[in-house]
Amino acid sequence: MATAAQPRVDANPLVEGLERLPIHPTTLTIFGATGDLSKRKLLPAIYNLAHEGALPERFNLIGSSRGVMSDDDFRELARESIRSFSRRRADEKVLGALLEHVRYVAGSFDDPTVYERLAECNRAFDEEAGIAFDRVYYLSTAPSFFSVIVGRLGEHGLHRNAGSEVRVVIEKPIGTNLAEARELNNAVLDVLEERQVYRIDHYLGKETVQNMLAFRFANGLFEPLWNRNFIDYVQITAAEDIGIGTRAGYYDTSGALRDLVQNHMLQLLTLLCMEPPVAFSADEVRDEKVKVLRAIHPPTPEAAMYMAVRAQYGEGTSGGEDVKGYLQEDDVPTDSTTETYAALRLEVDNWRWAGVPIYLRTGKRLARKVTEIAVTLKPVPHLAFHQDGSVGVQPNQIVLTMQPNEGVSISIGAKIPGTRMRIRPVNMQFLYGTAFMSESPEAYERLITDAMRGDATLFTRDDEVEAQWEIVDPILAAWAGTPGAIPQYPAGSGGPEEADALMQGEHRWRAI
Ligand code: BG6
C-alpha cells in the first residue's frame, strides 16, 4: 500500500525522464544574469526548454545584476545570448513568447533595495496571473555573494512564500576547502531548509552520467561483477584539451583538484561505486552516495604525497598550433604553483570495494577532450591456450564514455580468424548517437527543470559536499606545505610521467 512517505513515481525524473510532467508555474530569478554562465548556458537552456514545451505553462524570468539596464535591454541581451549559444537555432516565435514575461533588477547583491524590487516584481507577477508562482532563485554569481544573497533573501522574507515553493540554486564552488564549505552551508541553512537548496554539479545533469545508474541498475549483466571479486581497478579520466583561456583570476586560486576533482570527479566515483538505492528519490540516492564518500579515508599528509600527483602544462601544441605554457598565460603569476593536472589513487574501503584502486586524473591542455570511466576486470585465472596464442589475451575492460562519443564499450578477447588460436581484444559498443538518433539535452536544461520541479536527486546535499572536501582537503594541505616548482607536462600531451608512479602492479593509464 502506498504511504505518504513514498516518493511519487510520476514526479521522479529518474523514473520518468524529462518529458511533459507538469511543472507548477514558476518565476525564475537569475542573480548574475548578465554574466558568462547565464549568457552561455542558463538563458540558452531556458530557451531550449521553451522550445520543447518543457517549461511550466506560466513562466516568468527576472534577471538581476549590477549593470544598469531596462527590462527591454535585458530582453535584448537574453535574445542575443540565446541566438549565439542555443544548441538549437532560435525560433523567433518561441523566443518572443518566452521573453514576454521578463523583468530586470539592477543593483549590487548586498543592496537591500534590490530585494525590495525583487519582491515587487514577484508580487506583480503573482497578482497579474492571480496565482502564487513557485520561486526559484538561481545564484550564478561570484561565490563570495552566495551567503550574502541568501541572507538578504531571508531578511526580506523572500525565502518563503504563502501557497508556493521557494528554492535556491547555488552554483559551484561551495567553498574552497572544508571549513569554508561548512561556513557557507551553515549560512545558507540558517535561512533555508535543506530541501530548498539545490547545489549544482553540472556533471550530474549530463545524460551519460545518469546513464551510469541505468547501466548498473537496469541490467542484470553487470551488477554481479561490480565488486572486488571481479574488478581489478578503475580509472576515471576527465581530460580537457583547452587551456585556462581568460579565467586565470579564478583558476589560479583554484587549480585542478578544486576545479574538477572535488566535485565532478567525485560525483562520477560515487555513482560508479554506490549501492543500489531503495528508491530513486533525492535522499535515498544521496544517502548511498555519501556512504561511498565516507568509505574513502582522507589521506594523511604523508600518504597524500604518494597517492596524489600534480603538474602544470608547459608550452606545446594543441589542435596543430603552438600554445603557451600555464605560467605564460595572461594574468598567471610567473611563479604560480597552481596545478593544471591532478591524479589520485583512492580506495573505497567497504565490503564491495576494499582493495580495488580507483585512479582519478584530470587536466587542462591534454591531448584531447575525454571524460570516461574504465573498469578493468581481473585477468582470467588460467589460460588453457598455447603460450603464443595467449599473447593477446587482455583483461576485459568496460568503458563508460561521458563525452565525446557518448556510450559504453566492452572489450572482449576474440579469436583472430585463421588456423591458429590467436586472440586479441575487440570491442562491443553502444553509442548514444546511433542508438537513439536524437540530441541529448544540455546538462543545464535537465537541472533547471529539476529545480523547478522540486527534485533534488541530481543536486549535491550539504553533507555530500562536506564529505567531498574531507577527501580533498588533506591533499591541498600537503601540496601547500611543499612549495617550489611542480612537475610540468607539454601542452597537448597525455600528462606528466609522474602520474605513472600512482599505478600499482600491472595497472596502466589508458592513452588519452
Ligand atoms: C567546470 C570547470 O566546472 O567544468 C571548468 O570549472 C571545466 O574548468 C568544466 O572546463 C568542464 O565541463 P565539461 O562539461 O566541459 O566537461
XYZ file of C-alpha atoms and ligand atoms in Angstrom:
528
model
C 0.000 0.000 0.000
C 1.368 3.424 -0.887
C 2.115 5.675 2.051
C 2.562 9.420 2.082
C 6.290 8.980 2.722
C 6.877 7.139 -0.512
C 8.202 9.172 -3.446
C 5.655 9.782 -6.156
C 6.722 7.774 -9.153
C 5.228 10.281 -11.584
C 7.277 13.078 -10.034
C 10.558 11.272 -10.277
C 12.743 12.308 -13.222
C 14.996 9.280 -12.915
C 11.991 7.092 -13.459
C 10.065 9.125 -15.957
C 12.537 11.332 -17.782
C 12.069 14.966 -18.647
C 9.030 14.766 -20.762
C 5.855 16.564 -20.182
C 5.495 16.220 -16.452
C 3.587 19.328 -15.473
C 5.613 21.839 -13.515
C 3.983 24.373 -11.230
C 4.012 27.926 -12.635
C 7.374 29.419 -11.773
C 9.182 32.723 -11.547
C 12.901 32.166 -12.033
C 15.299 34.849 -10.864
C 18.894 34.716 -12.052
C 21.404 36.608 -9.933
C 24.373 37.364 -12.183
C 22.041 37.349 -15.191
C 24.442 39.259 -17.438
C 27.434 37.035 -16.590
C 29.106 34.428 -18.724
C 27.348 31.361 -17.324
C 23.963 32.959 -17.691
C 24.602 34.045 -21.282
C 26.250 30.834 -22.462
C 24.338 28.198 -20.535
C 21.346 29.298 -18.459
C 19.441 31.507 -20.897
C 20.000 29.094 -23.823
C 18.906 26.179 -21.599
C 15.705 28.028 -20.696
C 15.097 28.711 -24.367
C 15.532 25.034 -25.282
C 13.094 24.033 -22.575
C 10.620 26.549 -24.003
C 11.219 25.144 -27.460
C 10.314 21.658 -26.272
C 7.300 22.797 -24.308
C 9.074 21.640 -21.154
C 8.787 24.917 -19.243
C 5.851 25.428 -16.908
C 2.851 26.746 -18.788
C 3.266 30.027 -16.976
C 6.848 31.128 -16.594
C 8.437 34.453 -15.664
C 12.083 35.404 -15.735
C 13.776 38.049 -13.625
C 17.391 38.988 -14.293
C 19.466 40.716 -11.661
C 22.988 42.068 -11.990
C 24.966 45.135 -11.132
C 24.840 46.753 -14.586
C 22.058 49.291 -15.075
C 19.666 48.400 -17.891
C 15.974 48.401 -18.645
C 13.711 45.359 -18.925
C 13.954 45.777 -22.695
C 17.761 45.908 -22.642
C 17.846 42.683 -20.668
C 15.325 41.130 -23.036
C 17.663 42.051 -25.900
C 20.689 40.622 -24.078
C 18.798 37.378 -23.464
C 17.714 37.242 -27.107
C 21.280 37.725 -28.339
C 22.716 35.160 -25.903
C 20.136 32.609 -26.974
C 20.759 33.272 -30.647
C 24.503 32.848 -30.146
C 24.649 29.912 -27.753
C 21.494 27.829 -28.047
C 22.073 24.265 -29.269
C 19.030 24.803 -31.489
C 18.513 27.601 -33.926
C 16.248 30.050 -32.142
C 12.679 30.144 -33.402
C 11.598 33.781 -33.197
C 8.042 32.908 -32.181
C 9.148 30.747 -29.256
C 11.713 33.364 -28.294
C 9.153 36.156 -28.403
C 6.704 34.230 -26.193
C 9.463 33.272 -23.725
C 10.664 36.844 -23.334
C 7.231 38.353 -22.794
C 7.326 37.989 -19.036
C 10.763 39.340 -18.275
C 11.958 41.903 -15.707
C 15.360 43.219 -14.794
C 16.510 44.433 -11.394
C 19.816 46.302 -11.305
C 21.968 46.709 -8.238
C 24.666 45.244 -6.129
C 23.805 41.963 -4.402
C 24.217 43.372 -0.920
C 21.942 46.321 -1.608
C 18.658 45.855 0.297
C 16.681 47.826 -2.301
C 17.450 45.100 -4.866
C 15.452 42.686 -2.737
C 12.608 45.152 -2.256
C 12.342 45.471 -6.036
C 12.578 41.701 -6.471
C 9.731 41.294 -4.009
C 7.701 43.802 -6.006
C 8.366 42.025 -9.306
C 7.416 38.667 -7.829
C 4.270 40.127 -6.293
C 3.294 41.797 -9.555
C 3.657 38.514 -11.466
C 1.501 36.735 -8.865
C -1.173 39.416 -8.887
C -1.306 39.693 -12.649
C -1.854 35.944 -13.025
C -3.928 35.511 -9.870
C -1.744 32.615 -8.642
C 1.210 32.102 -6.352
C 4.141 31.233 -8.610
C 6.831 28.939 -7.275
C 10.022 30.944 -6.951
C 13.442 29.737 -7.945
C 16.458 31.939 -7.235
C 19.489 30.934 -9.257
C 22.794 32.174 -7.813
C 25.082 32.456 -10.806
C 27.410 34.969 -9.167
C 30.915 35.056 -7.730
C 30.951 32.626 -4.761
C 31.572 35.457 -2.306
C 27.965 36.586 -2.873
C 26.271 33.244 -2.169
C 25.781 33.751 1.550
C 25.130 37.493 1.109
C 22.267 36.836 -1.309
C 20.718 34.064 0.766
C 20.988 36.273 3.858
C 19.247 39.159 2.112
C 16.533 36.872 0.733
C 15.877 35.825 4.333
C 15.887 39.395 5.679
C 13.300 40.402 3.100
C 11.104 37.375 3.680
C 11.785 36.116 0.143
C 12.896 32.697 1.394
C 9.308 31.575 1.653
C 6.005 32.425 0.072
C 2.490 31.556 1.148
C 0.970 28.997 -1.192
C 4.062 28.203 -3.225
C 7.559 26.764 -3.024
C 10.763 28.765 -2.857
C 14.021 27.135 -3.955
C 17.561 28.412 -4.274
C 20.042 27.027 -6.785
C 23.704 27.553 -5.918
C 26.494 27.201 -8.450
C 29.863 25.739 -7.639
C 32.234 26.172 -5.901
C 30.795 25.540 -2.450
C 33.793 26.929 -0.596
C 37.437 26.401 -1.411
C 38.010 23.991 1.481
C 36.070 22.094 4.126
C 35.914 24.973 6.599
C 34.532 27.377 4.002
C 32.055 24.813 2.716
C 30.748 24.307 6.260
C 30.536 28.035 6.807
C 28.567 28.513 3.598
C 26.284 25.565 4.291
C 25.594 26.921 7.778
C 24.881 30.413 6.470
C 22.509 29.010 3.848
C 20.776 26.667 6.268
C 20.268 29.494 8.771
C 17.800 30.885 6.259
C 16.590 27.931 4.190
C 15.721 24.335 4.801
C 17.998 21.830 3.081
C 15.104 20.694 0.877
C 15.000 24.218 -0.613
C 18.687 24.189 -1.569
C 19.897 22.931 -4.962
C 23.711 22.842 -5.200
C 24.650 22.424 -8.830
C 27.186 19.986 -10.152
C 26.566 20.168 -13.866
C 28.073 16.699 -14.416
C 25.001 15.227 -12.759
C 22.881 16.847 -15.443
C 24.712 15.019 -18.213
C 22.703 12.224 -19.788
C 25.671 9.892 -19.837
C 26.349 10.394 -16.162
C 22.745 9.477 -15.374
C 23.104 6.539 -17.714
C 25.558 5.031 -15.248
C 22.606 4.418 -12.984
C 20.673 2.791 -15.817
C 23.702 0.761 -16.814
C 24.266 -0.530 -13.309
C 20.742 -0.904 -12.012
C 18.670 -1.707 -15.095
C 20.844 -4.593 -16.286
C 21.339 -7.938 -14.638
C 24.560 -8.467 -16.535
C 26.992 -6.148 -14.791
C 25.935 -5.843 -11.175
C 27.116 -9.347 -10.162
C 30.596 -8.366 -11.383
C 30.565 -4.959 -9.748
C 32.783 -5.688 -6.769
C 36.254 -6.539 -5.557
C 35.961 -10.169 -6.601
C 35.863 -9.318 -10.293
C 37.127 -5.776 -10.672
C 40.869 -5.242 -10.664
C 40.931 -1.454 -10.853
C 39.022 1.574 -12.045
C 40.319 4.681 -13.757
C 38.309 7.858 -14.140
C 39.595 10.427 -16.600
C 38.366 13.963 -17.198
C 40.832 15.298 -19.733
C 40.456 18.635 -21.482
C 42.358 19.952 -24.449
C 41.611 23.588 -23.682
C 43.839 25.789 -21.537
C 42.553 28.196 -18.934
C 41.585 30.825 -21.501
C 40.696 34.093 -19.797
C 39.895 32.504 -16.431
C 43.292 32.993 -14.766
C 41.768 35.077 -11.970
C 39.590 32.188 -10.868
C 41.731 29.270 -11.951
C 44.987 30.302 -10.358
C 43.325 30.358 -6.927
C 41.572 27.085 -7.626
C 43.634 24.518 -9.548
C 42.568 21.189 -10.976
C 41.884 19.470 -7.660
C 39.322 22.038 -6.544
C 38.000 22.781 -10.029
C 37.198 19.237 -11.129
C 38.164 16.545 -8.641
C 36.348 17.757 -5.524
C 33.064 17.943 -7.399
C 32.650 16.371 -10.848
C 35.113 13.501 -10.497
C 33.989 12.506 -7.027
C 30.417 12.541 -8.340
C 31.416 10.092 -11.066
C 33.161 7.941 -8.494
C 30.182 7.822 -6.138
C 27.700 6.942 -8.884
C 30.014 4.177 -10.014
C 30.525 2.753 -6.529
C 27.261 3.361 -4.658
C 24.944 0.597 -3.535
C 21.576 0.349 -5.279
C 19.269 2.824 -3.536
C 15.969 1.544 -2.184
C 14.227 4.139 -4.351
C 15.357 6.777 -6.818
C 14.374 9.637 -4.586
C 16.629 12.523 -3.681
C 17.544 11.415 -0.216
C 17.751 7.686 -0.881
C 20.192 8.256 -3.749
C 22.228 10.841 -1.892
C 22.392 8.723 1.267
C 24.058 5.998 -0.763
C 26.460 8.433 -2.390
C 27.507 9.894 0.937
C 28.224 6.394 2.254
C 30.739 5.908 -0.569
C 32.490 9.182 0.239
C 32.630 8.265 3.912
C 34.280 4.962 2.989
C 37.190 6.822 1.387
C 39.657 7.539 4.159
C 41.011 11.068 3.840
C 44.743 10.620 3.295
C 47.241 11.589 5.962
C 49.637 14.392 4.865
C 52.369 11.762 4.336
C 50.062 9.486 2.320
C 48.874 12.471 0.270
C 52.387 12.837 -1.110
C 52.391 9.391 -2.720
C 48.717 8.927 -3.624
C 48.368 12.268 -5.404
C 50.327 13.864 -8.243
C 50.058 17.421 -9.504
C 51.583 19.106 -12.525
C 51.337 22.164 -14.750
C 51.239 22.390 -18.515
C 54.242 23.843 -20.250
C 54.442 25.052 -23.826
C 53.378 22.616 -26.512
C 50.929 22.149 -29.335
C 47.189 21.875 -29.276
C 44.982 21.409 -32.314
C 48.069 21.738 -34.505
C 49.003 25.133 -33.059
C 51.764 26.203 -30.732
C 50.312 27.139 -27.368
C 51.654 28.849 -24.263
C 52.550 27.130 -21.046
C 50.452 27.865 -17.953
C 52.991 30.272 -16.490
C 52.953 32.312 -19.703
C 49.138 32.602 -19.777
C 47.734 36.113 -19.293
C 47.346 37.110 -15.631
C 49.019 33.987 -14.226
C 51.833 34.876 -11.783
C 55.117 33.652 -13.267
C 55.919 31.727 -10.084
C 52.474 30.139 -9.709
C 52.410 26.590 -8.349
C 48.733 26.055 -9.158
C 48.216 22.603 -10.637
C 46.520 22.265 -14.009
C 46.702 18.474 -13.719
C 45.866 16.236 -10.785
C 45.902 12.467 -10.462
C 44.969 10.452 -7.376
C 44.768 6.898 -6.208
C 41.846 6.367 -3.850
C 40.252 3.379 -2.239
C 36.660 2.912 -1.189
C 37.097 0.934 1.972
C 33.905 -1.053 2.217
C 32.688 -4.611 1.683
C 32.202 -4.167 -2.064
C 35.337 -2.239 -2.980
C 38.102 -2.883 -0.430
C 41.434 -3.381 -2.176
C 40.331 -2.023 -5.579
C 42.411 1.022 -6.533
C 40.412 3.829 -8.076
C 42.603 6.140 -10.113
C 41.421 9.636 -10.990
C 43.083 12.099 -13.333
C 42.133 15.415 -14.830
C 43.998 18.144 -16.588
C 43.882 21.096 -18.935
C 45.761 21.135 -22.233
C 45.930 17.372 -22.557
C 45.918 15.596 -25.893
C 42.126 15.604 -26.274
C 38.846 16.144 -24.502
C 37.613 12.900 -23.000
C 35.631 12.026 -19.897
C 35.407 8.319 -19.241
C 35.383 5.632 -16.624
C 37.283 2.451 -17.423
C 36.606 -0.565 -15.248
C 39.207 -3.296 -15.720
C 38.222 -6.794 -14.666
C 40.651 -9.247 -13.145
C 42.530 -11.467 -15.586
C 41.107 -14.927 -16.176
C 42.541 -17.362 -13.617
C 44.037 -19.815 -16.081
C 44.936 -19.663 -19.770
C 44.449 -23.014 -21.439
C 45.712 -21.777 -24.803
C 49.176 -22.390 -26.124
C 51.659 -19.885 -24.891
C 51.975 -17.942 -28.160
C 48.209 -17.864 -28.654
C 47.751 -16.307 -25.244
C 49.793 -13.236 -26.010
C 46.850 -11.084 -26.995
C 44.676 -12.007 -24.035
C 43.860 -8.890 -22.040
C 41.568 -8.478 -19.045
C 38.090 -7.300 -20.063
C 37.545 -3.596 -19.811
C 34.204 -1.817 -19.555
C 34.478 1.796 -20.634
C 31.707 4.280 -19.936
C 32.352 7.345 -22.057
C 30.671 10.527 -20.869
C 31.989 12.721 -23.660
C 32.626 12.872 -26.590
C 31.336 9.738 -28.421
C 28.988 9.088 -25.520
C 28.401 5.420 -24.956
C 29.581 2.195 -23.418
C 32.147 -0.206 -24.803
C 33.233 -3.591 -23.550
C 36.460 -5.174 -24.643
C 36.407 -8.927 -25.044
C 39.081 -11.366 -26.169
C 38.231 -12.873 -29.559
C 39.922 -15.388 -31.809
C 41.647 -13.840 -34.784
C 40.336 -15.693 -37.857
C 42.843 -18.307 -39.073
C 44.110 -21.757 -38.369
C 45.897 -20.803 -35.175
C 44.447 -19.946 -31.804
C 45.433 -16.312 -31.675
C 43.474 -13.890 -29.587
C 43.072 -10.160 -29.429
C 40.695 -7.750 -27.733
C 37.733 -6.483 -29.771
C 35.061 -4.010 -28.694
C 31.329 -4.369 -28.257
C 29.955 -0.886 -28.375
C 26.806 1.081 -27.661
C 26.875 4.678 -28.895
C 24.238 7.173 -27.861
C 24.386 8.985 -31.174
C 23.490 5.971 -33.283
C 21.263 4.148 -30.781
C 18.849 6.999 -30.157
C 19.371 9.269 -33.152
C 18.496 12.267 -31.039
C 20.459 15.052 -29.482
C 20.804 14.914 -25.705
C 19.606 17.919 -23.750
C 22.298 20.079 -22.188
C 23.016 19.403 -18.523
C 21.576 22.760 -17.502
C 18.254 22.026 -19.182
C 17.817 18.984 -17.033
C 18.977 20.678 -13.847
C 16.857 23.804 -14.245
C 13.833 21.598 -14.882
C 14.517 19.524 -11.798
C 14.964 22.613 -9.636
C 11.623 23.958 -10.871
C 10.037 20.588 -10.319
C 11.494 20.277 -6.833
C 13.544 17.164 -7.380
C 16.965 17.406 -5.770
C 18.237 13.952 -6.732
C 20.774 15.372 -9.181
C 21.997 18.082 -6.808
C 24.627 17.883 -4.094
C 23.458 17.732 -0.474
C 25.230 19.630 2.330
C 26.812 16.536 3.911
C 27.881 15.310 0.473
C 29.800 18.496 -0.332
C 31.467 18.375 3.039
C 32.422 14.705 2.623
C 33.977 15.592 -0.743
C 36.071 18.309 0.850
C 37.168 15.960 3.611
C 38.891 13.838 0.973
C 40.444 16.726 -0.921
C 41.494 18.987 1.969
C 44.486 16.931 3.201
C 45.887 16.762 -0.331
C 45.590 20.517 -0.714
C 47.287 20.947 2.644
C 50.104 18.557 1.715
C 50.683 20.393 -1.556
C 50.573 23.790 0.108
C 53.198 22.524 2.552
C 55.649 21.650 -0.239
C 56.257 24.872 -2.139
C 58.574 25.137 -5.099
C 58.267 24.268 -8.755
C 55.886 21.455 -9.655
C 56.295 18.902 -12.475
C 55.498 20.078 -15.988
C 53.930 18.292 -18.939
C 53.956 19.545 -22.509
C 50.652 21.033 -23.660
C 48.912 18.556 -25.939
C 50.463 15.507 -24.248
C 48.956 12.702 -22.176
C 50.085 14.313 -18.899
C 53.133 14.038 -16.649
C 55.160 10.839 -16.312
C 54.935 11.246 -12.540
C 51.331 10.030 -12.720
C 52.551 6.571 -13.747
C 54.024 6.116 -10.287
C 50.499 6.016 -8.820
C 49.690 2.868 -10.754
C 50.125 -0.369 -8.862
C 51.457 -3.621 -10.343
C 50.354 -4.183 -13.924
C 47.872 -1.301 -13.907
C 48.270 1.237 -16.724
C 46.651 4.550 -17.624
C 44.688 4.422 -20.831
C 46.009 6.583 -23.640
C 44.374 9.997 -23.795
C 33.795 23.340 -14.886
C 35.210 23.773 -14.632
O 33.136 23.051 -13.688
O 33.798 22.177 -15.699
C 35.945 24.028 -15.943
O 35.212 24.959 -13.848
C 35.844 22.826 -16.835
O 37.306 24.349 -15.699
C 34.401 22.375 -16.982
O 36.367 23.187 -18.103
C 34.316 21.063 -17.728
O 32.973 20.798 -18.016
P 32.565 19.939 -19.283
O 31.086 19.825 -19.193
O 33.063 20.679 -20.498
O 33.271 18.622 -19.136
